[in-house]
Short mmCIF file of C-alpha atoms and ligand atoms in Angstrom, two decimals:
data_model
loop_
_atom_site.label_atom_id
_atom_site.label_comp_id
_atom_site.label_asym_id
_atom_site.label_seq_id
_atom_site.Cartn_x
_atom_site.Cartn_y
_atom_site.Cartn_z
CA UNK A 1 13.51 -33.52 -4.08
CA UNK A 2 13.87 -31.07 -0.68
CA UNK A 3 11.36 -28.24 -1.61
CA UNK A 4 12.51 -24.72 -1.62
CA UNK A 5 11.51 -22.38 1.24
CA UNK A 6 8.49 -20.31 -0.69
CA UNK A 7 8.84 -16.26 -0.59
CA UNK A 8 5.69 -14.23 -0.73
CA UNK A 9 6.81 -12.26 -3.66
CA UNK A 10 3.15 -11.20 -4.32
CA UNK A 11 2.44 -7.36 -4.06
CA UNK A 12 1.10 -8.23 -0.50
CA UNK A 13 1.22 -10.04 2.24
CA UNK A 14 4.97 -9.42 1.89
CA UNK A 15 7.63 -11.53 3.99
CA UNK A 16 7.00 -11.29 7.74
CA UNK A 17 10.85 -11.31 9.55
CA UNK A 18 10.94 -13.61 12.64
CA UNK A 19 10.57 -10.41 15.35
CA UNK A 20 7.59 -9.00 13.81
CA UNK A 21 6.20 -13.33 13.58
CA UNK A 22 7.52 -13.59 17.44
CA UNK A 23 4.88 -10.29 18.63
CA UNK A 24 2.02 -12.45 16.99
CA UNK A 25 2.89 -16.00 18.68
CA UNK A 26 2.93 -13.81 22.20
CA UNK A 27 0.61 -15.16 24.83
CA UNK A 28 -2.25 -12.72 24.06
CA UNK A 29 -3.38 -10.53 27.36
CA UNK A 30 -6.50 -8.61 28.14
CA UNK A 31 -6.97 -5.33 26.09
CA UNK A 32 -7.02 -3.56 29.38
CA UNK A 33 -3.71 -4.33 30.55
CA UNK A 34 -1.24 -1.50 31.30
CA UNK A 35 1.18 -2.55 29.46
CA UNK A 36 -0.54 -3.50 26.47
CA UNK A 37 -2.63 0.00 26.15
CA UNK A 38 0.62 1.45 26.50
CA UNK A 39 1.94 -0.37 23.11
CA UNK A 40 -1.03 0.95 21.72
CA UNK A 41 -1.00 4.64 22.40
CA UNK A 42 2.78 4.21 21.10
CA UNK A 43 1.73 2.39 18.20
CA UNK A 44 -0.93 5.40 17.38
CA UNK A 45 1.40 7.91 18.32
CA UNK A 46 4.45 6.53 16.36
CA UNK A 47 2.13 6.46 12.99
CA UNK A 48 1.15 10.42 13.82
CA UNK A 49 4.98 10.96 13.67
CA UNK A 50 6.17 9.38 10.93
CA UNK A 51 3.29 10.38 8.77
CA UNK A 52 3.22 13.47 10.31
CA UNK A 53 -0.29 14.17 10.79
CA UNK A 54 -1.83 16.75 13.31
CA UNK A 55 -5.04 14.87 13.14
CA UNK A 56 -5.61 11.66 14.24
CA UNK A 57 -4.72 7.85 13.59
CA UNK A 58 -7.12 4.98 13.46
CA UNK A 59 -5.84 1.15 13.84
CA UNK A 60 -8.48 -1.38 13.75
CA UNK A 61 -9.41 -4.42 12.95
CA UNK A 62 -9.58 -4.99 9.09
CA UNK A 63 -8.65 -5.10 6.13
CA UNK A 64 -7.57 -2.39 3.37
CA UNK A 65 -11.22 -2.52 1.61
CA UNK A 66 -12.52 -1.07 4.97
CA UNK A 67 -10.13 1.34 5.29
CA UNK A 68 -11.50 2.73 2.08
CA UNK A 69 -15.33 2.38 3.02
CA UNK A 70 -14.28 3.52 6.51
CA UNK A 71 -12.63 6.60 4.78
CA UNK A 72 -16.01 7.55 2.46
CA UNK A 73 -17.98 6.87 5.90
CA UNK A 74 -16.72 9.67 7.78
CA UNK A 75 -16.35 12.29 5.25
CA UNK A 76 -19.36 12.38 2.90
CA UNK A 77 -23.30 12.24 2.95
CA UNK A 78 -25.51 10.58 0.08
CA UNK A 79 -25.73 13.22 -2.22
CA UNK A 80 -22.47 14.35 -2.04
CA UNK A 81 -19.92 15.05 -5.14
CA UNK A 82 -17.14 12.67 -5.60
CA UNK A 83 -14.36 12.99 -8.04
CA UNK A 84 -12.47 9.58 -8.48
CA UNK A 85 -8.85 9.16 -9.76
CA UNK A 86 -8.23 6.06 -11.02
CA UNK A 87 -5.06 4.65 -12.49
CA UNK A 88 -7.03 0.75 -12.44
CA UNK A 89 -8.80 -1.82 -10.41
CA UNK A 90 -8.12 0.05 -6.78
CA UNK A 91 -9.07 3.24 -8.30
CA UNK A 92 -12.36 1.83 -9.76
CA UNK A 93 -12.79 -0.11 -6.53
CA UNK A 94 -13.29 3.42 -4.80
CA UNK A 95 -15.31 4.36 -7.27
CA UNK A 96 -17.44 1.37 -6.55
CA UNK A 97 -17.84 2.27 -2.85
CA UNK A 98 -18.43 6.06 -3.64
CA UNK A 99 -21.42 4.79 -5.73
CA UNK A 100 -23.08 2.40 -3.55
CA UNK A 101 -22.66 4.63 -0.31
CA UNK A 102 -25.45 6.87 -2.48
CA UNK A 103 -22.22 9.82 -3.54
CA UNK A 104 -22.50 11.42 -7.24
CA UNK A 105 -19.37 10.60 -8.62
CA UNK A 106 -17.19 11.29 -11.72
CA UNK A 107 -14.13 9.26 -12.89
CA UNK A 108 -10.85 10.25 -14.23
CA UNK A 109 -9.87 6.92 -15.93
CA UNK A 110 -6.13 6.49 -16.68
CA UNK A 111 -4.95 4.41 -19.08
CA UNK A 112 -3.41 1.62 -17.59
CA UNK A 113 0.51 2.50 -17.01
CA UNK A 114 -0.36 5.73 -17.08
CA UNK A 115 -1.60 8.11 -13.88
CA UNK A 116 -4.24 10.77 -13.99
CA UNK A 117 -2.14 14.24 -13.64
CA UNK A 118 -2.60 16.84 -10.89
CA UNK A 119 -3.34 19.27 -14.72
CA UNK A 120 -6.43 16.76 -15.40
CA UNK A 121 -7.63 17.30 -12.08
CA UNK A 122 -7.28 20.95 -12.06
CA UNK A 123 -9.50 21.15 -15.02
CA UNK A 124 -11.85 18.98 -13.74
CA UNK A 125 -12.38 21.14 -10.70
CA UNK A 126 -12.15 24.14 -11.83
CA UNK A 127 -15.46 22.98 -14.00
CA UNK A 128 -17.33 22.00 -11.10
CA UNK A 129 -17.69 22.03 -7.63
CA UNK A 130 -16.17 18.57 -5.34
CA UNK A 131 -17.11 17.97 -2.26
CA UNK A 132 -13.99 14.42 -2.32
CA UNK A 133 -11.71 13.61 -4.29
CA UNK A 134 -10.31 10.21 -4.00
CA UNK A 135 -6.63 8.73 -5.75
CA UNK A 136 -5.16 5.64 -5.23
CA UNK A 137 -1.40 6.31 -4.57
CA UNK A 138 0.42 3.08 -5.72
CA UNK A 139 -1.90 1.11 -8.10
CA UNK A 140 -1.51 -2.43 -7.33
CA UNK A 141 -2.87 -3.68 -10.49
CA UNK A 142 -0.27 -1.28 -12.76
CA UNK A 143 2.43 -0.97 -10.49
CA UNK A 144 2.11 3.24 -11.05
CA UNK A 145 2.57 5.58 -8.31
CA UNK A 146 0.11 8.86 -9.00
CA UNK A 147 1.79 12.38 -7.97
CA UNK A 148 -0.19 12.35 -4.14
CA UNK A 149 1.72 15.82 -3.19
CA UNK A 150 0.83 17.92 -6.49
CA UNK A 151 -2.73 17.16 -6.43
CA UNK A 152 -3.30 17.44 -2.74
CA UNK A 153 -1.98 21.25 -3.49
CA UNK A 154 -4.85 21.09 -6.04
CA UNK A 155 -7.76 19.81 -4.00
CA UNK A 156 -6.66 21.70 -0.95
CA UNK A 157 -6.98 24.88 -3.35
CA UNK A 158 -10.49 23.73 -3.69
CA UNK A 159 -11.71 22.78 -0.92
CA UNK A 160 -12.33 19.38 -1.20
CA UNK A 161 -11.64 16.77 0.77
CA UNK A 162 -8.54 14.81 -0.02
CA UNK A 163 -8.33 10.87 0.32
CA UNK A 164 -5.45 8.95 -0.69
CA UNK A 165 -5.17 5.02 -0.93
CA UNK A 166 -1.60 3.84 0.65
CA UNK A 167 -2.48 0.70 0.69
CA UNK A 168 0.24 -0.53 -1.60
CA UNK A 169 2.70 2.59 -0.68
CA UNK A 170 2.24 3.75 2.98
CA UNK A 171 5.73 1.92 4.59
CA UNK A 172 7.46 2.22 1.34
CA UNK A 173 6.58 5.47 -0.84
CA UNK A 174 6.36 9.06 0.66
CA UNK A 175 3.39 10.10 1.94
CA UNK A 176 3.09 12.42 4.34
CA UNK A 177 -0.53 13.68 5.65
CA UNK A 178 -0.26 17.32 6.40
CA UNK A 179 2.53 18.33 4.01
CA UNK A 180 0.76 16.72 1.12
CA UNK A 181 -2.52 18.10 1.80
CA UNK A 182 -4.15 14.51 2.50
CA UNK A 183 -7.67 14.68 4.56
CA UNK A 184 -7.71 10.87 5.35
CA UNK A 185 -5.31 8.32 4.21
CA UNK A 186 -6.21 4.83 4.64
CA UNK A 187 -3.40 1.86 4.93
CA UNK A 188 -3.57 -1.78 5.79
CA UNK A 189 -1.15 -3.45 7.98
CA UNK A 190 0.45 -6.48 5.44
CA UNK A 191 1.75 -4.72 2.30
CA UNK A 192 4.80 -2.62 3.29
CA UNK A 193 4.79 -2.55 6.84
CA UNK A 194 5.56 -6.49 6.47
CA UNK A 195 3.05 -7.27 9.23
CA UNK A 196 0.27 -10.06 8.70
CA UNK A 197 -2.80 -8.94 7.16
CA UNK A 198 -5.98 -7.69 9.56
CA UNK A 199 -5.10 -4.28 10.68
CA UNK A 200 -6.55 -1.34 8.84
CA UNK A 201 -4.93 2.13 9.46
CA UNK A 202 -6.18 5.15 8.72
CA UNK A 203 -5.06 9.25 9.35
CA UNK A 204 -7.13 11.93 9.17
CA UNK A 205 -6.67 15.19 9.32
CA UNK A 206 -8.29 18.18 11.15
CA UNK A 207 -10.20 19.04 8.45
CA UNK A 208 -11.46 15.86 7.91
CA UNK A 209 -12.34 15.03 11.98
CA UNK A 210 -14.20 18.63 11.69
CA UNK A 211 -15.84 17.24 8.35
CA UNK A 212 -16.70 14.16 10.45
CA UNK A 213 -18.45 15.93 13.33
CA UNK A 214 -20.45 18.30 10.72
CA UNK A 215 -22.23 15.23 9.43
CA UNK A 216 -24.01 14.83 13.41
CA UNK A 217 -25.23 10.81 13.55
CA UNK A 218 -24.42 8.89 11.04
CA UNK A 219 -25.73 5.28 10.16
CA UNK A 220 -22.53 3.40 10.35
CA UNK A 221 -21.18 2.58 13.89
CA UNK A 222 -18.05 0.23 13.70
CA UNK A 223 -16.40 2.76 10.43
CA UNK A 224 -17.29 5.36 12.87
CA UNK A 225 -14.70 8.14 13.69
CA UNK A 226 -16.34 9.43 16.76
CA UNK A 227 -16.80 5.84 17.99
CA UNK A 228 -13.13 5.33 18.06
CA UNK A 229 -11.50 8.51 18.51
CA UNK A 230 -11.71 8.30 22.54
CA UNK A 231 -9.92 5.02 22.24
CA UNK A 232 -7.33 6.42 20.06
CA UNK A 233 -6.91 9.07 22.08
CA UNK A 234 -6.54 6.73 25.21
CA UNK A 235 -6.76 3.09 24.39
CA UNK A 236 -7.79 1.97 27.56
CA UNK A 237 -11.18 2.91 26.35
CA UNK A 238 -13.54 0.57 24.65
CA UNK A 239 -15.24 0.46 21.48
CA UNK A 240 -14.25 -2.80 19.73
CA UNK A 241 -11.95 -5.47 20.69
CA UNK A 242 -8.32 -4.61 19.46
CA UNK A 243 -6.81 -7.09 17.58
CA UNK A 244 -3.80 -7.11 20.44
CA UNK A 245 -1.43 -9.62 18.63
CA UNK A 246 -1.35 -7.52 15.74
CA UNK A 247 -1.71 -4.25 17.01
CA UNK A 248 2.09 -5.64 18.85
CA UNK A 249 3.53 -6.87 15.31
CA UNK A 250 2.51 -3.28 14.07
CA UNK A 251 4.44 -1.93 16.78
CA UNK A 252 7.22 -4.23 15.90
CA UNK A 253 7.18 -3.15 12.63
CA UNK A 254 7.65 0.58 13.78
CA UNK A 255 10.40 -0.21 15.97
CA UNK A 256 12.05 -1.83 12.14
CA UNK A 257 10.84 1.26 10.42
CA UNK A 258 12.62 3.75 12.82
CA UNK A 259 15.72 2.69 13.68
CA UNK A 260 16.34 2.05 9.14
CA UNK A 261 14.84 5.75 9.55
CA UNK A 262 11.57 6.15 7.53
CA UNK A 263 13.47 8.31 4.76
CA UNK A 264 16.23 6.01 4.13
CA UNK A 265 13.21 3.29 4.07
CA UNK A 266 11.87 5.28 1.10
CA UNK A 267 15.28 5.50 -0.55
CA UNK A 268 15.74 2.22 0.05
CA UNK A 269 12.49 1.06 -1.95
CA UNK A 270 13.12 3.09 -4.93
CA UNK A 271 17.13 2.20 -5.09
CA UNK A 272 16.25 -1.14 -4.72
CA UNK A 273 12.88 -0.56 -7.26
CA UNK A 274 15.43 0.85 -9.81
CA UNK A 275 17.46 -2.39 -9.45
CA UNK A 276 14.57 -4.91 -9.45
CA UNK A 277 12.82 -3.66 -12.67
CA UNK A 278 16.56 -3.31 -14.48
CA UNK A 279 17.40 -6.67 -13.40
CA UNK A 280 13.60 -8.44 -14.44
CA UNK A 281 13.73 -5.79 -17.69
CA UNK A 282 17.35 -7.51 -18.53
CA UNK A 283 15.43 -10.87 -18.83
CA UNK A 284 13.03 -9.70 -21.60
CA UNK A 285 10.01 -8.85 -19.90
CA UNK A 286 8.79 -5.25 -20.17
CA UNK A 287 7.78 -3.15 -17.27
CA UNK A 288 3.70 -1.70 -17.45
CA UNK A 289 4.22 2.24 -15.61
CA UNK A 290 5.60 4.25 -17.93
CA UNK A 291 8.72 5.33 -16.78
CA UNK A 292 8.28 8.47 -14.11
CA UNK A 293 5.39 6.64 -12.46
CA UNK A 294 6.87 3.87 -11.39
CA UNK A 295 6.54 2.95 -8.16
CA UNK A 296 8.96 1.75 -5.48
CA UNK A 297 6.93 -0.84 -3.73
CA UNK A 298 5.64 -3.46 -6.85
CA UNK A 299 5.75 -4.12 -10.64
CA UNK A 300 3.97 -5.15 -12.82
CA UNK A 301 5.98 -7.53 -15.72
CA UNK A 302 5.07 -8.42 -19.21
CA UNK A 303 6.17 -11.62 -21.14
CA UNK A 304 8.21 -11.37 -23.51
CA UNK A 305 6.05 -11.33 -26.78
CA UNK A 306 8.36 -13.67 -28.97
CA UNK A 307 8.35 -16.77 -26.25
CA UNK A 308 4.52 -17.49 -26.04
CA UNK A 309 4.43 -17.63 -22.49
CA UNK A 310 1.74 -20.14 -20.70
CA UNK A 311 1.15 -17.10 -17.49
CA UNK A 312 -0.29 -19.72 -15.41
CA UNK A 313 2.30 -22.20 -16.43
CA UNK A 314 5.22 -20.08 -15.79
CA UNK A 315 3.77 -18.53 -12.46
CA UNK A 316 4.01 -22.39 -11.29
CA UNK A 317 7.09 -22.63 -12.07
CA UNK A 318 8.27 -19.44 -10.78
CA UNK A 319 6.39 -21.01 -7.65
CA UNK A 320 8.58 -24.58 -7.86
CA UNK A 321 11.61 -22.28 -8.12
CA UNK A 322 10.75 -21.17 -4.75
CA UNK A 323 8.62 -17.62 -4.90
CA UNK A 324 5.28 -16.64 -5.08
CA UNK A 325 3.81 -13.99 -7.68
CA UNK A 326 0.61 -12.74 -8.96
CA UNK A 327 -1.37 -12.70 -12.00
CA UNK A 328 -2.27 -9.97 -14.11
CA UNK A 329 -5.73 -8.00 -13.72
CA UNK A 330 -8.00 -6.43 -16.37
CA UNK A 331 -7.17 -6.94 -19.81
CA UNK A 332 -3.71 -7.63 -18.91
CA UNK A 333 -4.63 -11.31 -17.13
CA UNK A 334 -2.32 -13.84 -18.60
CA UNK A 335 0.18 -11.32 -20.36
CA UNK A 336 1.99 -10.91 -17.64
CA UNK A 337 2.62 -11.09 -13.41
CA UNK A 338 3.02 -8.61 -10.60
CA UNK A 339 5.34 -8.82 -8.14
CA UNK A 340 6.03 -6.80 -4.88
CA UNK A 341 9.66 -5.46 -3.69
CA UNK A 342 8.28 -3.85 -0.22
CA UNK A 343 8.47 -3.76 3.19
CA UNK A 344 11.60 -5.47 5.24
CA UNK A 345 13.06 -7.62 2.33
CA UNK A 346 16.42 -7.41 2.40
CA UNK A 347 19.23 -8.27 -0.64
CA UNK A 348 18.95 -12.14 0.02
CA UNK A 349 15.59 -12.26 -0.84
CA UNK A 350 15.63 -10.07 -3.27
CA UNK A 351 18.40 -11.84 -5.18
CA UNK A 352 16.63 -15.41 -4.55
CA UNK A 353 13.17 -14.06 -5.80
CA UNK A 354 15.04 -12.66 -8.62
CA UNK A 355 16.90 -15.94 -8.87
CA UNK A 356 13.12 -17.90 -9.03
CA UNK A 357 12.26 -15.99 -11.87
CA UNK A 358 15.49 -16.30 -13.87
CA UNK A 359 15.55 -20.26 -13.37
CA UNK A 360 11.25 -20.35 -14.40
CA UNK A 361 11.94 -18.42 -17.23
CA UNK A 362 14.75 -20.54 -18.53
CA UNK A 363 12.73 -23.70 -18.21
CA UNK A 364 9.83 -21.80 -20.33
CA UNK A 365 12.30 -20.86 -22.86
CA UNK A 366 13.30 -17.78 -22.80
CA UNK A 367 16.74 -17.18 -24.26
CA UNK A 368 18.73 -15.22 -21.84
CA UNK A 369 22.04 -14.88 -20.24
CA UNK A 370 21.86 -16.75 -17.21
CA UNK A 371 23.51 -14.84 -14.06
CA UNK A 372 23.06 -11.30 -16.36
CA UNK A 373 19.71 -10.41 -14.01
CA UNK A 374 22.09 -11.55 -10.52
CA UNK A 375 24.29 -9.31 -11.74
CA UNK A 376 23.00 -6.28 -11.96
CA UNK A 377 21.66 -6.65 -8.46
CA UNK A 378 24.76 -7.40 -7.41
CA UNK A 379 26.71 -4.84 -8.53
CA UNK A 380 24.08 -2.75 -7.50
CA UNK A 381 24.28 -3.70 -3.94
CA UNK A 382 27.85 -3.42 -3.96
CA UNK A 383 28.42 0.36 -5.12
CA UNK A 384 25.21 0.95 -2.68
CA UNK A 385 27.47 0.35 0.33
CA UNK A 386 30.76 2.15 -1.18
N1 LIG B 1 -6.17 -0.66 -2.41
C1 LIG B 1 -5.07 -1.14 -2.98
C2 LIG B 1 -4.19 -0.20 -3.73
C3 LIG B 1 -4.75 -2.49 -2.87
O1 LIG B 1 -3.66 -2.98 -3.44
C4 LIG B 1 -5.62 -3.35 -2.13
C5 LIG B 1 -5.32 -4.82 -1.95
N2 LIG B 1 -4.45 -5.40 -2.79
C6 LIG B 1 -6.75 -2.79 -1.56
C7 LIG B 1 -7.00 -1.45 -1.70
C8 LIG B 1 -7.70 -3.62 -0.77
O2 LIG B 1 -7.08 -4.08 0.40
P1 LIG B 1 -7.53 -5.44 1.09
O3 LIG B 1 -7.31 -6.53 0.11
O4 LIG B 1 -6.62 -5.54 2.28
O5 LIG B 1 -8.96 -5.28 1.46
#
């Protein structure tokens, strides 16, 4: 049987389209050539822009977890006060880091679904005093998107220092760093910027560079702000090796994310968000965020109760039919999968990884209208472009 071409459906790595594929298979140079450290100052300079962030922009080699550590680094001591948002396994994850980097921290657990409120973090600090504050702004393991811009307005009221996890949004949710009130918002370069993984991105504000240089020496040296702000500022000055293939397919990736426009890119993720969890939802399975905190870039989908699903089972099939998806975290492993709809996918994969699921879930034996799910992103498609 001719196998089907496989689509990385999971909520990251996401498709990579053939130009941003083409800036990876280039003949790699030296980092000091002119034409290369000119990419790169674009490349720094373009995510400044479109995030719009007065501060500065880090891109280095890595992945999201050391954005976040990288992120704590710079803009805390042992000792310090840490509030942590968390809406699930990336919020706890910061949590986890806060702890073991010697912070005193206190969690705001959401139920999972659910997002912890800019009113729940008001109370908290008005009770004490915060020297962070860290939320995670699409939770990959719930599929919520927390309200980044109402409590930045809260923390910045404060004082505190504001850090925001994009990994799962930055390319495909709002987020913007001054406006919202973010200090440092950390990225990675494979979720909805559609680039491979290994870059990890970071913007920080003034506040947070000042916050940096308050803290004199401190013991980390390749997390370190004031190691790589000269290069950012002129990358034809050396730190660490840049990962030059990738630091091109990022630059790609801009090129994609300017000329759709970056707020017609975040229109397009929740109009085609909308779709994706009506057409999934029209199959049975039940969507995880409550409704209001869903977010544009991923979802997270639960089985139909009545059909007994086999997850690991089904997410084979779904994988025969010719896309990949992810498993369930927490107490939800094996009730359900997660699935991304970020970065440059366009309506023929979304219909086919759509299609994958449809075609899995028939062969598990789930009684359903087949077509009914095509439809709606059909039609969908079609009154978009009227
Ligand atoms: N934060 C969030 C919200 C994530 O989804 C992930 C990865 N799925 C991470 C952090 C960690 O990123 P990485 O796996 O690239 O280290």
């Amino acid at each position: 049987m001719l196998k089907p071409q496989k689509l990385v459906m999971i909520p990251g790595p996401t498709p990579v389209v053939r130009s941003i594929q083409d800036q990876m298979g280039r003949e790699t140079v030296a980092f000091g050539d002119p034409d290369f450290i000119e990419d790169f100052k674009n490349v720094v300079k373009d995510l400044r822009e479109l995030w719009q962030c007065s501060g500065q922009t880090f891109v280095i080699a890595g992945s999201g977890t050391l954005a976040m550590e990288m992120a704590v680094a710079n803009v805390s001591k042992p000792g310090d006060k840490a509030l942590v948002c968390s809406n699930g396994f990336f919020g706890d994850r910061f949590a986890e880091i806060c702890k073991k980097r010697g912070l005193n921290i206190d969690v705001i657990k959401a139920r999972w679904g659910s997002s912890v409120t800019s009113e729940e973090v008001k109370e908290r600090l008005s009770k004490e005093k915060y020297d962070l504050v860290t939320v995670t702004h699409v939770e990959t393991s719930t599929g919520v998107m927390a309200p980044i811009g109402e409590i930045g307005k809260v923390v910045q009221d404060h004082g505190a220092i504001f850090v925001v996890d994009g990994v799962a949004a930055s390319g495909g949710a709002e987020e913007y760093v001054d406006p919202m009130g973010i200090d440092v918002l950390i990225s990675c370069s494979q979720k909805a910027f559609g680039v491979a993984p290994g870059l990890a991105l970071l913007w920080a504000s003034k506040k947070a560079l000042d916050k940096r240089k308050s803290l004199g020496t401190i013991v980390d040296s390749y997390m370190d702000f004031e190691k790589w702000l000269p290069v950012m500022e002129d990358p034809s000055k050396y730190w660490g090796t840049p990962p030059i293939n990738l630091i091109w397919a990022l630059k790609q990736s801009l090129e994609i994310i300017k000329s759709e426009g970056i707020k017609e890119r975040y229109a397009r993720h929740v109009r085609h968000a909308t779709l994706f969890d009506e057409a999934i939802s029209s199959m049975g399975f039940s969507i995880l965020a409550d409704e209001g905190y869903r977010a544009p870039t991923l979802s997270v989908y639960l089985y139909p109760g009545e059909f007994n699903i086999d997850d690991s089972k089904f997410r084979s099939l779904v994988a025969e039919e010719g896309a990949y998806i992810a498993g369930c975290l927490g107490d939800y492993a094996g009730k359900g999968f997660r699935m991304g709809h970020m970065g440059n996918i366009d309506k023929h994969i979304l219909i086919s990884a759509v299609a994958s699921i449809e075609r899995a879930a028939m062969r598990s034996g789930i009684k359903l209208e087949p077509g009914k799910a095509l439809g709606i992103l059909q039609r969908g498609f079609v009154e978009e472009s009227m």
